[in-house]
Amino acid sequence: MSDEAPSSQASGRNPSPKRLGASLLGLLHSHVELFGIELQEQKASSLYLLIFGGLTLIFTMLLLIGLSGLVLMLLWDNWRFEALGGLCLFYLLASFYCGIRLRAAVDDDESPFSATLEELARDRERLLP
């Protein structure tokens, strides 16, 4: 009987390899599950942005073509070259502005799997002495 007591106390202090393995698999399972959820969210978000971004681009181009035609028809008799130059300058400035805004949006985007990375960092802090 005295032989069993120290072994049960020793197993309470030092976890068995099976328990350690089960704990690691549990952590891995939760991280993989969280990664999968975040991946689905990113996929849905990217598809939504792609579809509506493309539609916005198409309708904006159609609007610009129509407005450019209207301006040219109104100014064709007296100021056709000035109207063409003004439209080109406007489109050039608008494209630079949009390019700068796009670059800022891409650079400011957060990491797509930040929750998974935060969980991994917390687990590492818990495991390290």
PDB file of C-alpha atoms in Angstrom:
ATOM      1  CA  MET A   1       0.000   0.000   0.000  1.00  0.00           C
ATOM      2  CA  SER A   2       2.802   2.395   0.760  1.00  0.00           C
ATOM      3  CA  ASP A   3       4.186   1.788  -2.742  1.00  0.00           C
ATOM      4  CA  GLU A   4       0.963   3.028  -4.397  1.00  0.00           C
ATOM      5  CA  ALA A   5       0.737   6.358  -2.562  1.00  0.00           C
ATOM      6  CA  PRO A   6       4.072   7.799  -3.768  1.00  0.00           C
ATOM      7  CA  SER A   7       3.397   6.721  -7.349  1.00  0.00           C
ATOM      8  CA  SER A   8      -0.014   8.454  -7.370  1.00  0.00           C
ATOM      9  CA  GLN A   9       1.545  11.612  -5.914  1.00  0.00           C
ATOM     10  CA  ALA A  10       4.333  11.466  -8.480  1.00  0.00           C
ATOM     11  CA  SER A  11       1.842  11.130 -11.320  1.00  0.00           C
ATOM     12  CA  GLY A  12      -0.043  14.176  -9.994  1.00  0.00           C
ATOM     13  CA  ARG A  13       3.097  16.303 -10.151  1.00  0.00           C
ATOM     14  CA  ASN A  14       4.503  14.968 -13.415  1.00  0.00           C
ATOM     15  CA  PRO A  15       1.860  14.406 -16.075  1.00  0.00           C
ATOM     16  CA  SER A  16       2.078  11.178 -17.978  1.00  0.00           C
ATOM     17  CA  PRO A  17       3.086  11.234 -21.642  1.00  0.00           C
ATOM     18  CA  LYS A  18      -0.463  10.239 -22.577  1.00  0.00           C
ATOM     19  CA  ARG A  19      -1.938  13.219 -20.737  1.00  0.00           C
ATOM     20  CA  LEU A  20       0.637  15.556 -22.199  1.00  0.00           C
ATOM     21  CA  GLY A  21      -0.058  14.225 -25.676  1.00  0.00           C
ATOM     22  CA  ALA A  22      -3.811  14.537 -25.161  1.00  0.00           C
ATOM     23  CA  SER A  23      -3.377  18.119 -23.965  1.00  0.00           C
ATOM     24  CA  LEU A  24      -1.254  19.006 -26.963  1.00  0.00           C
ATOM     25  CA  LEU A  25      -3.744  17.386 -29.320  1.00  0.00           C
ATOM     26  CA  GLY A  26      -6.554  19.319 -27.622  1.00  0.00           C
ATOM     27  CA  LEU A  27      -4.673  22.580 -28.127  1.00  0.00           C
ATOM     28  CA  LEU A  28      -3.893  21.678 -31.714  1.00  0.00           C
ATOM     29  CA  HIS A  29      -7.523  20.755 -32.368  1.00  0.00           C
ATOM     30  CA  SER A  30      -8.810  24.068 -31.039  1.00  0.00           C
ATOM     31  CA  HIS A  31      -6.263  26.028 -33.067  1.00  0.00           C
ATOM     32  CA  VAL A  32      -7.057  24.157 -36.268  1.00  0.00           C
ATOM     33  CA  GLU A  33     -10.766  24.696 -35.669  1.00  0.00           C
ATOM     34  CA  LEU A  34     -10.219  28.424 -35.089  1.00  0.00           C
ATOM     35  CA  PHE A  35      -8.047  28.600 -38.209  1.00  0.00           C
ATOM     36  CA  GLY A  36     -10.804  26.932 -40.237  1.00  0.00           C
ATOM     37  CA  ILE A  37     -13.422  29.381 -38.993  1.00  0.00           C
ATOM     38  CA  GLU A  38     -11.192  32.349 -39.799  1.00  0.00           C
ATOM     39  CA  LEU A  39     -10.429  30.900 -43.234  1.00  0.00           C
ATOM     40  CA  GLN A  40     -14.162  30.629 -44.012  1.00  0.00           C
ATOM     41  CA  GLU A  41     -14.697  34.230 -42.861  1.00  0.00           C
ATOM     42  CA  GLN A  42     -11.827  35.448 -45.035  1.00  0.00           C
ATOM     43  CA  LYS A  43     -13.150  33.531 -48.031  1.00  0.00           C
ATOM     44  CA  ALA A  44     -16.645  34.976 -47.662  1.00  0.00           C
ATOM     45  CA  SER A  45     -15.282  38.480 -47.134  1.00  0.00           C
ATOM     46  CA  SER A  46     -12.963  38.248 -50.133  1.00  0.00           C
ATOM     47  CA  LEU A  47     -15.714  36.954 -52.416  1.00  0.00           C
ATOM     48  CA  TYR A  48     -18.073  39.732 -51.282  1.00  0.00           C
ATOM     49  CA  LEU A  49     -15.413  42.386 -51.891  1.00  0.00           C
ATOM     50  CA  LEU A  50     -14.506  40.948 -55.278  1.00  0.00           C
ATOM     51  CA  ILE A  51     -18.086  40.794 -56.558  1.00  0.00           C
ATOM     52  CA  PHE A  52     -19.165  44.227 -55.393  1.00  0.00           C
ATOM     53  CA  GLY A  53     -15.832  45.803 -56.256  1.00  0.00           C
ATOM     54  CA  GLY A  54     -16.137  44.490 -59.814  1.00  0.00           C
ATOM     55  CA  LEU A  55     -19.727  45.670 -60.155  1.00  0.00           C
ATOM     56  CA  THR A  56     -18.810  49.076 -58.780  1.00  0.00           C
ATOM     57  CA  LEU A  57     -15.990  49.330 -61.287  1.00  0.00           C
ATOM     58  CA  ILE A  58     -18.240  48.394 -64.219  1.00  0.00           C
ATOM     59  CA  PHE A  59     -21.020  50.829 -63.320  1.00  0.00           C
ATOM     60  CA  THR A  60     -18.559  53.634 -62.572  1.00  0.00           C
ATOM     61  CA  MET A  61     -16.894  53.152 -65.949  1.00  0.00           C
ATOM     62  CA  LEU A  62     -20.272  53.251 -67.701  1.00  0.00           C
ATOM     63  CA  LEU A  63     -21.140  56.452 -65.840  1.00  0.00           C
ATOM     64  CA  LEU A  64     -17.821  58.073 -66.746  1.00  0.00           C
ATOM     65  CA  ILE A  65     -18.224  57.152 -70.402  1.00  0.00           C
ATOM     66  CA  GLY A  66     -21.728  58.642 -70.445  1.00  0.00           C
ATOM     67  CA  LEU A  67     -20.685  61.831 -68.667  1.00  0.00           C
ATOM     68  CA  SER A  68     -17.647  62.236 -70.903  1.00  0.00           C
ATOM     69  CA  GLY A  69     -19.832  61.902 -73.981  1.00  0.00           C
ATOM     70  CA  LEU A  70     -22.260  64.459 -72.593  1.00  0.00           C
ATOM     71  CA  VAL A  71     -19.501  66.976 -71.835  1.00  0.00           C
ATOM     72  CA  LEU A  72     -17.969  66.500 -75.284  1.00  0.00           C
ATOM     73  CA  MET A  73     -21.328  66.936 -77.036  1.00  0.00           C
ATOM     74  CA  LEU A  74     -22.050  70.112 -75.095  1.00  0.00           C
ATOM     75  CA  LEU A  75     -18.633  71.651 -75.746  1.00  0.00           C
ATOM     76  CA  TRP A  76     -17.891  70.241 -79.221  1.00  0.00           C
ATOM     77  CA  ASP A  77     -18.516  73.395 -81.252  1.00  0.00           C
ATOM     78  CA  ASN A  78     -16.368  75.871 -79.323  1.00  0.00           C
ATOM     79  CA  TRP A  79     -14.002  74.076 -76.905  1.00  0.00           C
ATOM     80  CA  ARG A  80     -13.541  70.490 -78.071  1.00  0.00           C
ATOM     81  CA  PHE A  81      -9.792  70.279 -77.373  1.00  0.00           C
ATOM     82  CA  GLU A  82     -10.086  72.012 -74.013  1.00  0.00           C
ATOM     83  CA  ALA A  83     -12.878  69.633 -73.029  1.00  0.00           C
ATOM     84  CA  LEU A  84     -10.821  66.586 -74.037  1.00  0.00           C
ATOM     85  CA  GLY A  85      -7.779  67.896 -72.158  1.00  0.00           C
ATOM     86  CA  GLY A  86      -9.862  68.682 -69.066  1.00  0.00           C
ATOM     87  CA  LEU A  87     -11.436  65.219 -69.053  1.00  0.00           C
ATOM     88  CA  CYS A  88      -8.035  63.550 -69.435  1.00  0.00           C
ATOM     89  CA  LEU A  89      -6.604  65.642 -66.614  1.00  0.00           C
ATOM     90  CA  PHE A  90      -9.560  64.819 -64.385  1.00  0.00           C
ATOM     91  CA  TYR A  91      -9.210  61.081 -65.089  1.00  0.00           C
ATOM     92  CA  LEU A  92      -5.480  61.219 -64.448  1.00  0.00           C
ATOM     93  CA  LEU A  93      -5.918  62.930 -61.074  1.00  0.00           C
ATOM     94  CA  ALA A  94      -8.761  60.586 -60.105  1.00  0.00           C
ATOM     95  CA  SER A  95      -6.707  57.513 -60.974  1.00  0.00           C
ATOM     96  CA  PHE A  96      -3.748  58.747 -58.897  1.00  0.00           C
ATOM     97  CA  TYR A  97      -6.038  59.470 -55.951  1.00  0.00           C
ATOM     98  CA  CYS A  98      -7.667  56.027 -56.177  1.00  0.00           C
ATOM     99  CA  GLY A  99      -4.281  54.341 -56.490  1.00  0.00           C
ATOM    100  CA  ILE A 100      -3.012  56.067 -53.362  1.00  0.00           C
ATOM    101  CA  ARG A 101      -6.158  55.128 -51.452  1.00  0.00           C
ATOM    102  CA  LEU A 102      -5.890  51.519 -52.644  1.00  0.00           C
ATOM    103  CA  ARG A 103      -2.264  51.318 -51.548  1.00  0.00           C
ATOM    104  CA  ALA A 104      -3.171  52.705 -48.109  1.00  0.00           C
ATOM    105  CA  ALA A 105      -6.023  50.199 -47.746  1.00  0.00           C
ATOM    106  CA  VAL A 106      -3.771  47.273 -48.662  1.00  0.00           C
ATOM    107  CA  ASP A 107      -1.009  48.395 -46.293  1.00  0.00           C
ATOM    108  CA  ASP A 108      -3.370  49.030 -43.352  1.00  0.00           C
ATOM    109  CA  ASP A 109      -5.115  45.657 -43.582  1.00  0.00           C
ATOM    110  CA  GLU A 110      -4.680  43.540 -40.462  1.00  0.00           C
ATOM    111  CA  SER A 111      -3.412  39.988 -40.484  1.00  0.00           C
ATOM    112  CA  PRO A 112      -6.115  37.645 -41.760  1.00  0.00           C
ATOM    113  CA  PHE A 113      -5.546  35.083 -38.991  1.00  0.00           C
ATOM    114  CA  SER A 114      -4.877  37.391 -36.061  1.00  0.00           C
ATOM    115  CA  ALA A 115      -7.122  35.470 -33.635  1.00  0.00           C
ATOM    116  CA  THR A 116      -5.238  32.227 -34.305  1.00  0.00           C
ATOM    117  CA  LEU A 117      -1.901  33.973 -33.837  1.00  0.00           C
ATOM    118  CA  GLU A 118      -3.096  35.524 -30.568  1.00  0.00           C
ATOM    119  CA  GLU A 119      -4.227  32.134 -29.271  1.00  0.00           C
ATOM    120  CA  LEU A 120      -0.879  30.583 -30.173  1.00  0.00           C
ATOM    121  CA  ALA A 121       0.960  33.384 -28.365  1.00  0.00           C
ATOM    122  CA  ARG A 122      -1.228  32.930 -25.247  1.00  0.00           C
ATOM    123  CA  ASP A 123      -0.635  29.163 -25.272  1.00  0.00           C
ATOM    124  CA  ARG A 124       3.098  29.694 -25.608  1.00  0.00           C
ATOM    125  CA  GLU A 125       3.053  32.059 -22.607  1.00  0.00           C
ATOM    126  CA  ARG A 126       1.089  29.500 -20.567  1.00  0.00           C
ATOM    127  CA  LEU A 127       3.449  26.663 -21.441  1.00  0.00           C
ATOM    128  CA  LEU A 128       6.681  28.533 -20.833  1.00  0.00           C
ATOM    129  CA  PRO A 129       7.798  28.837 -17.185  1.00  0.00           C
TER     130      PRO A 129
END
